[in-house]
mmCIF file of C-alpha atoms in Angstrom:
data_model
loop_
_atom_site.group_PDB
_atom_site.id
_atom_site.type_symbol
_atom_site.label_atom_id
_atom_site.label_comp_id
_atom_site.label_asym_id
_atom_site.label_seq_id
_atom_site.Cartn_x
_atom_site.Cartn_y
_atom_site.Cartn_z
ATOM 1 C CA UNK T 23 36.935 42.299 -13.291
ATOM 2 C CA UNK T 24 33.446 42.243 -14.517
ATOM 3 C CA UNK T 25 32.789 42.969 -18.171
ATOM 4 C CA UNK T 26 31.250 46.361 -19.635
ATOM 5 C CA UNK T 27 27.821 45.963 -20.946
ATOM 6 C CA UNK T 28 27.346 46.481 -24.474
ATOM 7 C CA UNK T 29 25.955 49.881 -25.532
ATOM 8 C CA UNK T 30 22.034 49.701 -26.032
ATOM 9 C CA UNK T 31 19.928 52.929 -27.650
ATOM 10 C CA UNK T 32 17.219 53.595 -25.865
ATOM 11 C CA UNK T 33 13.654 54.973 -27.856
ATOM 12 C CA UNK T 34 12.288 58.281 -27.047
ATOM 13 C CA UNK T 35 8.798 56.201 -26.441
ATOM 14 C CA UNK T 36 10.814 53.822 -23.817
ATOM 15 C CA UNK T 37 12.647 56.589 -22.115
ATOM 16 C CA UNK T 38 9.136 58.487 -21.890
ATOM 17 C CA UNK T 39 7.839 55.456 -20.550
ATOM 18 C CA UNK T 40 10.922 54.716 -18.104
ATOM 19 C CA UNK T 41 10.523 58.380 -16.778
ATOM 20 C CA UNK T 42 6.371 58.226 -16.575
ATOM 21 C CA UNK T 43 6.751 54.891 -14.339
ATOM 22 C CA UNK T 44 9.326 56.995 -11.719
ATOM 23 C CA UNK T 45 6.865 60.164 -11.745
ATOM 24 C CA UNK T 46 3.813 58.377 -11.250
ATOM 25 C CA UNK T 47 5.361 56.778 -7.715
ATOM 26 C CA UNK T 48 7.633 53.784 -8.175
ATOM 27 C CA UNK T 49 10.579 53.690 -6.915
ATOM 28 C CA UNK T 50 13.202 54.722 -9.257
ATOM 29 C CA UNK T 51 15.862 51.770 -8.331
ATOM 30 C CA UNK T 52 12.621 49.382 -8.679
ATOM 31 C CA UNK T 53 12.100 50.566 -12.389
ATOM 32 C CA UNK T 54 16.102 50.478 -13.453
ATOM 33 C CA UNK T 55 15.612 47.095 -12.495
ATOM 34 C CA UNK T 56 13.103 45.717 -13.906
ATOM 35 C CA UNK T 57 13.888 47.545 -17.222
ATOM 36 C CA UNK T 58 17.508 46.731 -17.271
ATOM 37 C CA UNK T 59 18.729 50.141 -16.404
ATOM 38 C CA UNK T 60 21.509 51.245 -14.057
ATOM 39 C CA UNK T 61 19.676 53.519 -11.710
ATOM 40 C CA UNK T 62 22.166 56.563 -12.360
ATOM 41 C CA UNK T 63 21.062 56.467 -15.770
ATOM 42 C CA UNK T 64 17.305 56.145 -15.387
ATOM 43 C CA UNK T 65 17.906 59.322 -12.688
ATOM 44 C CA UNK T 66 19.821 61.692 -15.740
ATOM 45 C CA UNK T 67 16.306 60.615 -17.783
ATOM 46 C CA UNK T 68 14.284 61.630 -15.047
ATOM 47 C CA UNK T 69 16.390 64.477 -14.513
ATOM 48 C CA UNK T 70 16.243 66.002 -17.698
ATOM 49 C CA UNK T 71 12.352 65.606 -17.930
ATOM 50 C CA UNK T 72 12.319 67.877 -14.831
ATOM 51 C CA UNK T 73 14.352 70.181 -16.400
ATOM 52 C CA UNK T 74 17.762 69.063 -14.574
ATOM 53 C CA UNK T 75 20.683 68.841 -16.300
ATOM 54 C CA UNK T 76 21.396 68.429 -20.025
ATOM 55 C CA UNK T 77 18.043 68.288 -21.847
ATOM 56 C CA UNK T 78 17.220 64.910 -23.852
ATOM 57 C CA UNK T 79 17.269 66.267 -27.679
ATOM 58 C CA UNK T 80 17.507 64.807 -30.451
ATOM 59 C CA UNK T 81 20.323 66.064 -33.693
ATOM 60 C CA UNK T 82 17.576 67.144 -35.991
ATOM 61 C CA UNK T 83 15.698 69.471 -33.116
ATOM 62 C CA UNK T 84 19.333 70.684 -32.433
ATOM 63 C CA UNK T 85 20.000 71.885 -35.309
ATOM 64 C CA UNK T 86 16.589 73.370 -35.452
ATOM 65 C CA UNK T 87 17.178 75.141 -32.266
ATOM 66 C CA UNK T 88 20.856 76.472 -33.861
ATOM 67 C CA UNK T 89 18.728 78.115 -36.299
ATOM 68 C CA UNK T 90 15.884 79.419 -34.151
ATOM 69 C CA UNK T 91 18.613 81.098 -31.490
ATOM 70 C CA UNK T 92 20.410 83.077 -35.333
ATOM 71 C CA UNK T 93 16.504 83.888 -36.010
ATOM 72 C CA UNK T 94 15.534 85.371 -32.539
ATOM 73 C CA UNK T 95 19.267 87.562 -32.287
ATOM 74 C CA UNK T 96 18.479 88.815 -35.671
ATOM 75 C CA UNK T 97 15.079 90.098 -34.614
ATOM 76 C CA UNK T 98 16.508 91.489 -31.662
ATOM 77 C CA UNK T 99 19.216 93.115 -33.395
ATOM 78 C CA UNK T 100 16.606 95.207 -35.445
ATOM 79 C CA UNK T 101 14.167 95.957 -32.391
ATOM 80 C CA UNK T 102 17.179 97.464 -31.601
ATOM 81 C CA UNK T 103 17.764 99.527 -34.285
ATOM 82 C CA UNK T 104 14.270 100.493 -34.519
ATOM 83 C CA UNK T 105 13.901 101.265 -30.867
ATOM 84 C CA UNK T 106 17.194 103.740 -31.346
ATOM 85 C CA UNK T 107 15.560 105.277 -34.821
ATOM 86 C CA UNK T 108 12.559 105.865 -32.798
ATOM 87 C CA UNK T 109 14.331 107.911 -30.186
ATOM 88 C CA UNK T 110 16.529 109.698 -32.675
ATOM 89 C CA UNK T 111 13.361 111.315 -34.924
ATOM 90 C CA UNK T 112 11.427 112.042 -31.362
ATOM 91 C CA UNK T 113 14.500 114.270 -30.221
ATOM 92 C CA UNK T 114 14.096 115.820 -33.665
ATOM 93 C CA UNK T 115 10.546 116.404 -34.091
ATOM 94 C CA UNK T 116 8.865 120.173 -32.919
#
């Protein structure tokens, strides 16, 4: 049985890079090899930069994004309100 391949982190810049070399024309086999990279791999990077699949994020921008998703239902909670106050002192005005 052939032995696992130790876990390697791949940059933002190199996965950019990977990605750019598939979009611009190569074949995407052709890159994975030359780069190291199993091909199904290279394909979920490629993936995800065309908006397949689980985006590539990073924790910090998560966690940003947590807090952005509580901002924007909070400010549609009180459009909400205010859209309902707006209708209830309309039905009550002459």
């Amino acid at each position: 049985m052939s032995e696992k391949r130790p876990y390697r982190a791949h940059s933002a810049e190199f996965k950019a890079e990977a990605v750019k070399m598939v979009i611009d024309g190569e074949r995407a086999t052709e890159v994975a090899r030359k780069l190291g990279l199993s091909p199904s791999l290279l394909a979920t990077w490629v993936g995800a930069t065309r908006g397949k699949g689980r985006p590539m994020v990073q924790g910090d921008e998560t966690a940003e994004i947590r807090v952005l998703k509580r901002e924007l239902a909070k400010a549609q909670m009180e459009r909400d309100i205010l859209k309902k106050a707006v209708a209830f002192f309309a039905k009550e005005s002459p």
